[in-house]
mmCIF file of C-alpha atoms in Angstrom:
data_model
loop_
_atom_site.group_PDB
_atom_site.id
_atom_site.type_symbol
_atom_site.label_atom_id
_atom_site.label_comp_id
_atom_site.label_asym_id
_atom_site.label_seq_id
_atom_site.Cartn_x
_atom_site.Cartn_y
_atom_site.Cartn_z
ATOM 1 C CA UNK A 1 -12.282 -5.951 -5.674
ATOM 2 C CA UNK A 2 -11.610 -3.150 -5.733
ATOM 3 C CA UNK A 3 -9.955 -2.283 -2.461
ATOM 4 C CA UNK A 4 -9.540 1.320 -1.372
ATOM 5 C CA UNK A 5 -6.792 2.305 1.073
ATOM 6 C CA UNK A 6 -6.884 5.786 2.535
ATOM 7 C CA UNK A 7 -3.623 7.000 4.073
ATOM 8 C CA UNK A 8 -4.313 9.835 6.510
ATOM 9 C CA UNK A 9 -3.100 11.518 9.660
ATOM 10 C CA UNK A 10 -4.954 10.578 12.843
ATOM 11 C CA UNK A 11 -7.662 12.808 14.228
ATOM 12 C CA UNK A 12 -10.945 12.093 12.444
ATOM 13 C CA UNK A 13 -14.119 11.141 14.327
ATOM 14 C CA UNK A 14 -16.060 7.940 13.807
ATOM 15 C CA UNK A 15 -18.799 10.041 12.222
ATOM 16 C CA UNK A 16 -16.330 11.387 9.640
ATOM 17 C CA UNK A 17 -15.017 7.910 8.869
ATOM 18 C CA UNK A 18 -18.549 6.507 8.584
ATOM 19 C CA UNK A 19 -19.440 9.121 5.994
ATOM 20 C CA UNK A 20 -16.188 8.646 4.106
ATOM 21 C CA UNK A 21 -16.498 4.870 3.824
ATOM 22 C CA UNK A 22 -20.119 5.230 2.665
ATOM 23 C CA UNK A 23 -19.313 7.867 0.025
ATOM 24 C CA UNK A 24 -16.110 6.272 -1.290
ATOM 25 C CA UNK A 25 -17.995 3.015 -1.759
ATOM 26 C CA UNK A 26 -20.823 4.789 -3.536
ATOM 27 C CA UNK A 27 -18.315 6.464 -5.883
ATOM 28 C CA UNK A 28 -16.845 3.062 -6.709
ATOM 29 C CA UNK A 29 -20.206 1.474 -7.390
ATOM 30 C CA UNK A 30 -21.294 4.385 -9.586
ATOM 31 C CA UNK A 31 -18.140 4.625 -11.701
ATOM 32 C CA UNK A 32 -16.786 1.078 -11.872
ATOM 33 C CA UNK A 33 -20.118 -0.744 -11.900
ATOM 34 C CA UNK A 34 -19.262 -3.128 -9.048
ATOM 35 C CA UNK A 35 -21.520 -4.359 -6.285
ATOM 36 C CA UNK A 36 -21.225 -2.382 -3.046
ATOM 37 C CA UNK A 37 -20.609 -5.577 -1.064
ATOM 38 C CA UNK A 38 -17.459 -6.240 -3.104
ATOM 39 C CA UNK A 39 -15.857 -2.940 -2.073
ATOM 40 C CA UNK A 40 -13.674 -2.714 1.011
ATOM 41 C CA UNK A 41 -12.223 0.500 2.394
ATOM 42 C CA UNK A 42 -9.489 0.706 5.023
ATOM 43 C CA UNK A 43 -8.316 3.963 6.568
ATOM 44 C CA UNK A 44 -4.655 3.660 7.566
ATOM 45 C CA UNK A 45 -3.911 6.391 10.083
ATOM 46 C CA UNK A 46 -0.514 7.506 11.310
ATOM 47 C CA UNK A 47 0.139 10.048 14.080
ATOM 48 C CA UNK A 48 1.247 13.587 13.094
ATOM 49 C CA UNK A 49 4.878 12.745 13.811
ATOM 50 C CA UNK A 50 4.741 9.905 11.279
ATOM 51 C CA UNK A 51 3.469 11.863 8.312
ATOM 52 C CA UNK A 52 4.886 14.820 6.464
ATOM 53 C CA UNK A 53 4.536 17.051 3.473
ATOM 54 C CA UNK A 54 7.210 19.179 1.873
ATOM 55 C CA UNK A 55 9.775 17.382 4.028
ATOM 56 C CA UNK A 56 8.225 18.582 7.294
ATOM 57 C CA UNK A 57 6.293 16.478 9.814
ATOM 58 C CA UNK A 58 2.669 17.461 10.403
ATOM 59 C CA UNK A 59 3.547 17.707 14.096
ATOM 60 C CA UNK A 60 6.084 20.429 13.226
ATOM 61 C CA UNK A 61 3.955 22.448 10.840
ATOM 62 C CA UNK B 1 11.468 -9.078 -2.233
ATOM 63 C CA UNK B 2 8.646 -9.865 -2.332
ATOM 64 C CA UNK B 3 6.909 -7.914 0.388
ATOM 65 C CA UNK B 4 3.492 -8.954 1.630
ATOM 66 C CA UNK B 5 1.175 -6.410 3.238
ATOM 67 C CA UNK B 6 -1.928 -7.670 4.989
ATOM 68 C CA UNK B 7 -4.638 -5.076 5.597
ATOM 69 C CA UNK B 8 -6.944 -6.257 8.380
ATOM 70 C CA UNK B 9 -9.204 -5.096 11.176
ATOM 71 C CA UNK B 10 -7.694 -5.227 14.660
ATOM 72 C CA UNK B 11 -8.435 -8.109 16.980
ATOM 73 C CA UNK B 12 -6.135 -11.019 16.191
ATOM 74 C CA UNK B 13 -3.885 -12.628 18.815
ATOM 75 C CA UNK B 14 -0.127 -12.879 18.595
ATOM 76 C CA UNK B 15 -0.565 -16.613 18.101
ATOM 77 C CA UNK B 16 -2.750 -16.011 15.041
ATOM 78 C CA UNK B 17 -0.290 -13.499 13.589
ATOM 79 C CA UNK B 18 2.635 -15.850 14.227
ATOM 80 C CA UNK B 19 0.944 -18.589 12.266
ATOM 81 C CA UNK B 20 -0.075 -16.266 9.473
ATOM 82 C CA UNK B 21 3.400 -14.815 8.950
ATOM 83 C CA UNK B 22 4.873 -18.324 8.923
ATOM 84 C CA UNK B 23 2.350 -19.719 6.444
ATOM 85 C CA UNK B 24 2.296 -16.705 4.099
ATOM 86 C CA UNK B 25 6.078 -16.864 3.906
ATOM 87 C CA UNK B 26 5.993 -20.579 3.202
ATOM 88 C CA UNK B 27 3.455 -19.990 0.397
ATOM 89 C CA UNK B 28 5.774 -17.412 -1.147
ATOM 90 C CA UNK B 29 8.836 -19.681 -0.963
ATOM 91 C CA UNK B 30 6.932 -22.610 -2.459
ATOM 92 C CA UNK B 31 5.343 -20.760 -5.370
ATOM 93 C CA UNK B 32 7.839 -18.008 -6.267
ATOM 94 C CA UNK B 33 11.025 -19.918 -5.456
ATOM 95 C CA UNK B 34 12.510 -17.217 -3.239
ATOM 96 C CA UNK B 35 14.512 -17.645 -0.048
ATOM 97 C CA UNK B 36 12.415 -17.359 3.130
ATOM 98 C CA UNK B 37 14.813 -14.740 4.509
ATOM 99 C CA UNK B 38 13.999 -12.440 1.592
ATOM 100 C CA UNK B 39 10.284 -12.371 2.423
ATOM 101 C CA UNK B 40 8.849 -9.732 4.740
ATOM 102 C CA UNK B 41 5.255 -9.647 5.932
ATOM 103 C CA UNK B 42 3.619 -6.683 7.632
ATOM 104 C CA UNK B 43 0.106 -6.783 9.066
ATOM 105 C CA UNK B 44 -1.440 -3.305 8.913
ATOM 106 C CA UNK B 45 -4.339 -3.222 11.353
ATOM 107 C CA UNK B 46 -7.017 -0.564 11.613
ATOM 108 C CA UNK B 47 -9.737 -0.377 14.290
ATOM 109 C CA UNK B 48 -13.321 -1.412 13.360
ATOM 110 C CA UNK B 49 -14.349 2.205 12.886
ATOM 111 C CA UNK B 50 -11.635 2.650 10.240
ATOM 112 C CA UNK B 51 -12.549 -0.226 7.987
ATOM 113 C CA UNK B 52 -15.714 -1.002 6.089
ATOM 114 C CA UNK B 53 -17.345 -3.266 3.551
ATOM 115 C CA UNK B 54 -20.370 -2.511 1.422
ATOM 116 C CA UNK B 55 -20.124 1.097 2.574
ATOM 117 C CA UNK B 56 -20.655 0.237 6.247
ATOM 118 C CA UNK B 57 -18.041 0.402 9.014
ATOM 119 C CA UNK B 58 -17.201 -2.877 10.742
ATOM 120 C CA UNK B 59 -18.057 -1.147 14.026
ATOM 121 C CA UNK B 60 -21.611 -0.602 12.711
ATOM 122 C CA UNK B 61 -22.253 -4.047 11.268
ATOM 123 C CA UNK C 1 -11.273 -8.340 4.709
ATOM 124 C CA UNK C 2 -8.475 -9.036 4.925
ATOM 125 C CA UNK C 3 -6.751 -7.850 1.780
ATOM 126 C CA UNK C 4 -3.302 -9.130 0.840
ATOM 127 C CA UNK C 5 -1.029 -7.051 -1.383
ATOM 128 C CA UNK C 6 2.105 -8.696 -2.739
ATOM 129 C CA UNK C 7 4.767 -6.314 -4.044
ATOM 130 C CA UNK C 8 7.094 -8.151 -6.404
ATOM 131 C CA UNK C 9 9.335 -7.756 -9.423
ATOM 132 C CA UNK C 10 7.840 -8.844 -12.728
ATOM 133 C CA UNK C 11 8.632 -12.223 -14.195
ATOM 134 C CA UNK C 12 6.386 -14.867 -12.656
ATOM 135 C CA UNK C 13 4.168 -17.160 -14.727
ATOM 136 C CA UNK C 14 0.405 -17.421 -14.422
ATOM 137 C CA UNK C 15 0.933 -20.871 -12.939
ATOM 138 C CA UNK C 16 3.110 -19.408 -10.161
ATOM 139 C CA UNK C 17 0.583 -16.667 -9.440
ATOM 140 C CA UNK C 18 -2.291 -19.149 -9.417
ATOM 141 C CA UNK C 19 -0.546 -21.235 -6.800
ATOM 142 C CA UNK C 20 0.429 -18.211 -4.744
ATOM 143 C CA UNK C 21 -3.076 -16.745 -4.614
ATOM 144 C CA UNK C 22 -4.487 -20.146 -3.639
ATOM 145 C CA UNK C 23 -1.939 -20.767 -0.882
ATOM 146 C CA UNK C 24 -1.946 -17.224 0.571
ATOM 147 C CA UNK C 25 -5.739 -17.401 0.809
ATOM 148 C CA UNK C 26 -5.568 -20.797 2.475
ATOM 149 C CA UNK C 27 -3.059 -19.415 5.019
ATOM 150 C CA UNK C 28 -5.438 -16.563 5.806
ATOM 151 C CA UNK C 29 -8.435 -18.853 6.245
ATOM 152 C CA UNK C 30 -6.499 -21.238 8.475
ATOM 153 C CA UNK C 31 -4.951 -18.643 10.774
ATOM 154 C CA UNK C 32 -7.478 -15.787 10.901
ATOM 155 C CA UNK C 33 -10.641 -17.884 10.684
ATOM 156 C CA UNK C 34 -12.164 -15.941 7.801
ATOM 157 C CA UNK C 35 -14.150 -17.265 4.852
ATOM 158 C CA UNK C 36 -12.072 -17.817 1.710
ATOM 159 C CA UNK C 37 -14.521 -15.716 -0.334
ATOM 160 C CA UNK C 38 -13.747 -12.678 1.871
ATOM 161 C CA UNK C 39 -10.022 -12.775 1.043
ATOM 162 C CA UNK C 40 -8.641 -10.823 -1.909
ATOM 163 C CA UNK C 41 -5.044 -10.988 -3.087
ATOM 164 C CA UNK C 42 -3.460 -8.572 -5.531
ATOM 165 C CA UNK C 43 0.053 -8.981 -6.899
ATOM 166 C CA UNK C 44 1.542 -5.562 -7.691
ATOM 167 C CA UNK C 45 4.449 -6.074 -10.064
ATOM 168 C CA UNK C 46 7.064 -3.543 -11.050
ATOM 169 C CA UNK C 47 9.783 -4.041 -13.693
ATOM 170 C CA UNK C 48 13.377 -4.725 -12.522
ATOM 171 C CA UNK C 49 14.335 -1.084 -13.046
ATOM 172 C CA UNK C 50 11.609 0.006 -10.622
ATOM 173 C CA UNK C 51 12.581 -2.134 -7.658
ATOM 174 C CA UNK C 52 15.741 -2.287 -5.627
ATOM 175 C CA UNK C 53 17.418 -3.766 -2.593
ATOM 176 C CA UNK C 54 20.422 -2.426 -0.765
ATOM 177 C CA UNK C 55 20.108 0.743 -2.826
ATOM 178 C CA UNK C 56 20.663 -1.062 -6.139
ATOM 179 C CA UNK C 57 18.063 -1.700 -8.844
ATOM 180 C CA UNK C 58 17.291 -5.346 -9.617
ATOM 181 C CA UNK C 59 18.116 -4.544 -13.248
ATOM 182 C CA UNK C 60 21.653 -3.600 -12.109
ATOM 183 C CA UNK C 61 22.334 -6.528 -9.791
ATOM 184 C CA UNK D 1 12.396 -4.018 6.975
ATOM 185 C CA UNK D 2 11.635 -1.257 6.336
ATOM 186 C CA UNK D 3 9.982 -1.341 2.951
ATOM 187 C CA UNK D 4 9.522 1.820 0.929
ATOM 188 C CA UNK D 5 6.766 2.061 -1.668
ATOM 189 C CA UNK D 6 6.776 5.013 -4.031
ATOM 190 C CA UNK D 7 3.489 5.698 -5.828
ATOM 191 C CA UNK D 8 4.136 7.775 -8.931
ATOM 192 C CA UNK D 9 2.903 8.532 -12.416
ATOM 193 C CA UNK D 10 4.768 6.817 -15.233
ATOM 194 C CA UNK D 11 7.430 8.633 -17.164
ATOM 195 C CA UNK D 12 10.735 8.503 -15.295
ATOM 196 C CA UNK D 13 13.927 7.131 -16.823
ATOM 197 C CA UNK D 14 15.923 4.232 -15.471
ATOM 198 C CA UNK D 15 18.611 6.749 -14.533
ATOM 199 C CA UNK D 16 16.121 8.686 -12.385
ATOM 200 C CA UNK D 17 14.885 5.516 -10.713
ATOM 201 C CA UNK D 18 18.439 4.312 -10.080
ATOM 202 C CA UNK D 19 19.258 7.547 -8.287
ATOM 203 C CA UNK D 20 16.026 7.539 -6.329
ATOM 204 C CA UNK D 21 16.421 3.975 -5.059
ATOM 205 C CA UNK D 22 19.992 4.719 -4.024
ATOM 206 C CA UNK D 23 19.150 7.944 -2.202
ATOM 207 C CA UNK D 24 15.982 6.696 -0.492
ATOM 208 C CA UNK D 25 17.932 3.723 0.821
ATOM 209 C CA UNK D 26 20.710 5.975 2.069
ATOM 210 C CA UNK D 27 18.151 8.168 3.866
ATOM 211 C CA UNK D 28 16.749 5.099 5.594
ATOM 212 C CA UNK D 29 20.159 3.819 6.667
ATOM 213 C CA UNK D 30 21.172 7.236 7.995
ATOM 214 C CA UNK D 31 18.015 7.963 9.968
ATOM 215 C CA UNK D 32 16.731 4.567 11.101
ATOM 216 C CA UNK D 33 20.085 2.884 11.595
ATOM 217 C CA UNK D 34 19.295 -0.173 9.510
ATOM 218 C CA UNK D 35 21.578 -2.081 7.157
ATOM 219 C CA UNK D 36 21.265 -1.047 3.515
ATOM 220 C CA UNK D 37 20.716 -4.679 2.495
ATOM 221 C CA UNK D 38 17.552 -4.823 4.624
ATOM 222 C CA UNK D 39 15.913 -1.964 2.738
ATOM 223 C CA UNK D 40 13.720 -2.627 -0.290
ATOM 224 C CA UNK D 41 12.231 0.071 -2.481
ATOM 225 C CA UNK D 42 9.497 -0.489 -5.046
ATOM 226 C CA UNK D 43 8.263 2.200 -7.417
ATOM 227 C CA UNK D 44 4.616 1.580 -8.286
ATOM 228 C CA UNK D 45 3.817 3.510 -11.433
ATOM 229 C CA UNK D 46 0.398 4.184 -12.915
ATOM 230 C CA UNK D 47 -0.298 5.891 -16.275
ATOM 231 C CA UNK D 48 -1.497 9.525 -16.282
ATOM 232 C CA UNK D 49 -5.109 8.450 -16.729
ATOM 233 C CA UNK D 50 -4.912 6.406 -13.518
ATOM 234 C CA UNK D 51 -3.685 9.109 -11.174
ATOM 235 C CA UNK D 52 -5.163 12.437 -10.212
ATOM 236 C CA UNK D 53 -4.866 15.411 -7.923
ATOM 237 C CA UNK D 54 -7.619 17.821 -6.954
ATOM 238 C CA UNK D 55 -10.103 15.446 -8.537
ATOM 239 C CA UNK D 56 -8.555 15.755 -12.005
ATOM 240 C CA UNK D 57 -6.599 13.080 -13.875
ATOM 241 C CA UNK D 58 -2.986 13.934 -14.721
ATOM 242 C CA UNK D 59 -3.857 13.158 -18.344
ATOM 243 C CA UNK D 60 -6.441 15.970 -18.232
ATOM 244 C CA UNK D 61 -4.359 18.616 -16.487
ATOM 245 C CA UNK E 1 -2.901 14.290 2.652
ATOM 246 C CA UNK E 2 -4.858 12.162 2.476
ATOM 247 C CA UNK E 3 -3.786 9.805 -0.256
ATOM 248 C CA UNK E 4 -6.207 7.287 -1.757
ATOM 249 C CA UNK E 5 -4.937 4.110 -3.389
ATOM 250 C CA UNK E 6 -7.381 2.021 -5.366
ATOM 251 C CA UNK E 7 -6.307 -1.568 -6.045
ATOM 252 C CA UNK E 8 -8.248 -2.967 -8.993
ATOM 253 C CA UNK E 9 -8.102 -5.396 -11.874
ATOM 254 C CA UNK E 10 -7.315 -3.886 -15.257
ATOM 255 C CA UNK E 11 -10.040 -3.108 -17.721
ATOM 256 C CA UNK E 12 -11.639 0.246 -16.918
ATOM 257 C CA UNK E 13 -11.882 3.072 -19.460
ATOM 258 C CA UNK E 14 -10.371 6.506 -19.020
ATOM 259 C CA UNK E 15 -13.917 7.831 -18.681
ATOM 260 C CA UNK E 16 -14.557 5.520 -15.734
ATOM 261 C CA UNK E 17 -11.281 6.482 -14.057
ATOM 262 C CA UNK E 18 -11.984 10.171 -14.625
ATOM 263 C CA UNK E 19 -15.321 9.887 -12.843
ATOM 264 C CA UNK E 20 -13.865 7.795 -10.041
ATOM 265 C CA UNK E 21 -11.020 10.185 -9.267
ATOM 266 C CA UNK E 22 -13.447 13.114 -9.276
ATOM 267 C CA UNK E 23 -15.984 11.438 -6.997
ATOM 268 C CA UNK E 24 -13.474 9.913 -4.554
ATOM 269 C CA UNK E 25 -11.880 13.332 -4.147
ATOM 270 C CA UNK E 26 -15.257 14.954 -3.576
ATOM 271 C CA UNK E 27 -16.077 12.352 -0.909
ATOM 272 C CA UNK E 28 -12.808 13.151 0.866
ATOM 273 C CA UNK E 29 -13.394 16.901 0.758
ATOM 274 C CA UNK E 30 -16.948 16.531 2.050
ATOM 275 C CA UNK E 31 -16.197 14.159 4.925
ATOM 276 C CA UNK E 32 -12.681 15.059 6.062
ATOM 277 C CA UNK E 33 -12.852 18.795 5.403
ATOM 278 C CA UNK E 34 -9.652 18.939 3.356
ATOM 279 C CA UNK E 35 -8.916 21.016 0.266
ATOM 280 C CA UNK E 36 -9.457 19.157 -3.009
ATOM 281 C CA UNK E 37 -5.959 20.117 -4.171
ATOM 282 C CA UNK E 38 -4.453 18.213 -1.209
ATOM 283 C CA UNK E 39 -6.058 14.928 -2.256
ATOM 284 C CA UNK E 40 -4.247 12.512 -4.560
ATOM 285 C CA UNK E 41 -5.756 9.329 -5.950
ATOM 286 C CA UNK E 42 -3.808 6.560 -7.637
ATOM 287 C CA UNK E 43 -5.417 3.555 -9.283
ATOM 288 C CA UNK E 44 -3.081 0.562 -9.097
ATOM 289 C CA UNK E 45 -4.184 -1.964 -11.685
ATOM 290 C CA UNK E 46 -3.060 -5.552 -12.023
ATOM 291 C CA UNK E 47 -3.996 -7.949 -14.841
ATOM 292 C CA UNK E 48 -6.622 -10.650 -14.151
ATOM 293 C CA UNK E 49 -3.926 -13.282 -13.622
ATOM 294 C CA UNK E 50 -2.424 -11.167 -10.807
ATOM 295 C CA UNK E 51 -5.514 -10.742 -8.698
ATOM 296 C CA UNK E 52 -7.771 -13.245 -7.010
ATOM 297 C CA UNK E 53 -10.678 -13.740 -4.659
ATOM 298 C CA UNK E 54 -11.533 -16.832 -2.715
ATOM 299 C CA UNK E 55 -8.162 -18.249 -3.689
ATOM 300 C CA UNK E 56 -8.956 -18.189 -7.423
ATOM 301 C CA UNK E 57 -7.442 -15.855 -10.028
ATOM 302 C CA UNK E 58 -9.860 -13.525 -11.814
ATOM 303 C CA UNK E 59 -8.533 -14.968 -15.083
ATOM 304 C CA UNK E 60 -9.766 -18.399 -13.945
ATOM 305 C CA UNK E 61 -13.200 -17.412 -12.675
ATOM 306 C CA UNK F 1 2.609 13.119 -6.328
ATOM 307 C CA UNK F 2 4.618 11.135 -5.688
ATOM 308 C CA UNK F 3 3.595 9.587 -2.410
ATOM 309 C CA UNK F 4 6.050 7.616 -0.313
ATOM 310 C CA UNK F 5 4.840 4.975 2.129
ATOM 311 C CA UNK F 6 7.332 3.540 4.592
ATOM 312 C CA UNK F 7 6.332 0.251 6.210
ATOM 313 C CA UNK F 8 8.285 -0.252 9.426
ATOM 314 C CA UNK F 9 8.175 -1.822 12.866
ATOM 315 C CA UNK F 10 7.351 0.535 15.731
ATOM 316 C CA UNK F 11 10.073 1.995 17.887
ATOM 317 C CA UNK F 12 11.573 5.037 16.188
ATOM 318 C CA UNK F 13 11.748 8.443 17.859
ATOM 319 C CA UNK F 14 10.172 11.609 16.523
ATOM 320 C CA UNK F 15 13.698 12.844 15.832
ATOM 321 C CA UNK F 16 14.398 9.832 13.626
ATOM 322 C CA UNK F 17 11.112 10.253 11.766
ATOM 323 C CA UNK F 18 11.724 13.982 11.290
ATOM 324 C CA UNK F 19 15.070 13.283 9.658
ATOM 325 C CA UNK F 20 13.695 10.483 7.529
ATOM 326 C CA UNK F 21 10.795 12.528 6.140
ATOM 327 C CA UNK F 22 13.163 15.390 5.358
ATOM 328 C CA UNK F 23 15.739 13.208 3.602
ATOM 329 C CA UNK F 24 13.270 11.027 1.669
ATOM 330 C CA UNK F 25 11.610 14.175 0.351
ATOM 331 C CA UNK F 26 14.952 15.647 -0.634
ATOM 332 C CA UNK F 27 15.826 12.442 -2.500
ATOM 333 C CA UNK F 28 12.551 12.682 -4.408
ATOM 334 C CA UNK F 29 13.061 16.323 -5.337
ATOM 335 C CA UNK F 30 16.618 15.680 -6.463
ATOM 336 C CA UNK F 31 15.936 12.619 -8.611
ATOM 337 C CA UNK F 32 12.399 13.098 -9.932
ATOM 338 C CA UNK F 33 12.495 16.865 -10.297
ATOM 339 C CA UNK F 34 9.276 17.504 -8.367
ATOM 340 C CA UNK F 35 8.502 20.328 -5.967
ATOM 341 C CA UNK F 36 9.055 19.450 -2.303
ATOM 342 C CA UNK F 37 5.527 20.598 -1.433
ATOM 343 C CA UNK F 38 4.081 17.961 -3.768
ATOM 344 C CA UNK F 39 5.751 15.101 -1.878
ATOM 345 C CA UNK F 40 3.978 13.358 1.002
ATOM 346 C CA UNK F 41 5.556 10.705 3.192
ATOM 347 C CA UNK F 42 3.650 8.461 5.581
ATOM 348 C CA UNK F 43 5.325 6.038 7.951
ATOM 349 C CA UNK F 44 3.046 3.055 8.589
ATOM 350 C CA UNK F 45 4.200 1.352 11.765
ATOM 351 C CA UNK F 46 3.142 -2.043 13.051
ATOM 352 C CA UNK F 47 4.120 -3.568 16.433
ATOM 353 C CA UNK F 48 6.789 -6.312 16.482
ATOM 354 C CA UNK F 49 4.155 -9.024 16.694
ATOM 355 C CA UNK F 50 2.622 -7.791 13.423
ATOM 356 C CA UNK F 51 5.713 -7.878 11.260
ATOM 357 C CA UNK F 52 8.030 -10.696 10.308
ATOM 358 C CA UNK F 53 10.931 -11.730 8.168
ATOM 359 C CA UNK F 54 11.869 -15.239 7.098
ATOM 360 C CA UNK F 55 8.520 -16.414 8.459
ATOM 361 C CA UNK F 56 9.301 -15.318 12.039
ATOM 362 C CA UNK F 57 7.737 -12.393 13.931
ATOM 363 C CA UNK F 58 10.108 -9.638 15.002
ATOM 364 C CA UNK F 59 8.792 -10.161 18.546
ATOM 365 C CA UNK F 60 10.107 -13.742 18.383
ATOM 366 C CA UNK F 61 13.508 -13.076 16.874
#
């Protein structure tokens, strides 16, 4: 309300995710004028052989 | 047709998921008038350090 | 927390959506043991020429 | 089962969507060995001022 | 790569969306170390009678 | 741009995923007239006790 879903390849540290969730939420509060507590963020990670760009798996690039 | 995606933190038992998929499907059949067999439900789970609320990871709360 | 996304073709009434949101939330509370206020549901509708099954658009079936 | 969601900017014709749904379904059948009838595809379109790349809205590019 | 999907109720101005896409992208670049050009953001809006919290539609709150 | 998300049960080989990402991307290029490099595909897999059809978990079918 709003909900943010981040679709990413695996491999980020907890520290990176902590900073991302904090900053994405802040961006939402600033621009959409919602309360921080109403914002949820979920990072949906898939392994490099389950994500691709240009038709090629990340595990093959 | 319709498809239901549930975005949740990890940690629920198979018994809980079994009940949820059954009841979500029943809610869809009852309200949208579709056949149960046309309803799919997928629970997309992320670990507590990949989901946050209010800008704070669940693993930090 | 959790978030429920329903992907459906357009064409349901407000009354149908009202009942669906109520019942999906109730199913989540009952099975996952969360507070109703923590559950959000969003129905993402696409017109019949933007959704298909078996390789055929709903607008062509 | 599987479900394919395509997130795109608005602006494609029904003819383009018809071809896409057909070909995406065929790709799924060929590679994952599922029945065509079990595959659903939904195209989720947002207007050019609701989608961006590189931090810039498509309506501003 | 990564992709950010924002699920929100309708009603924000282009100016608000412009700022959001810019700031979400910046947060991704800063925390995940990716190039801005590799980040896409899509805002998926549903009308107030297609989104709810606590089992109640936004159009009824 | 566009982004394709495939929601599936676990259990496919890297070879199957490689072919799927290649063919889905090709279908997008062919029908929507976009550059292959602008297409990302992510396969979001959930275990058989987190996905169901007709109200029944795949792990129970």
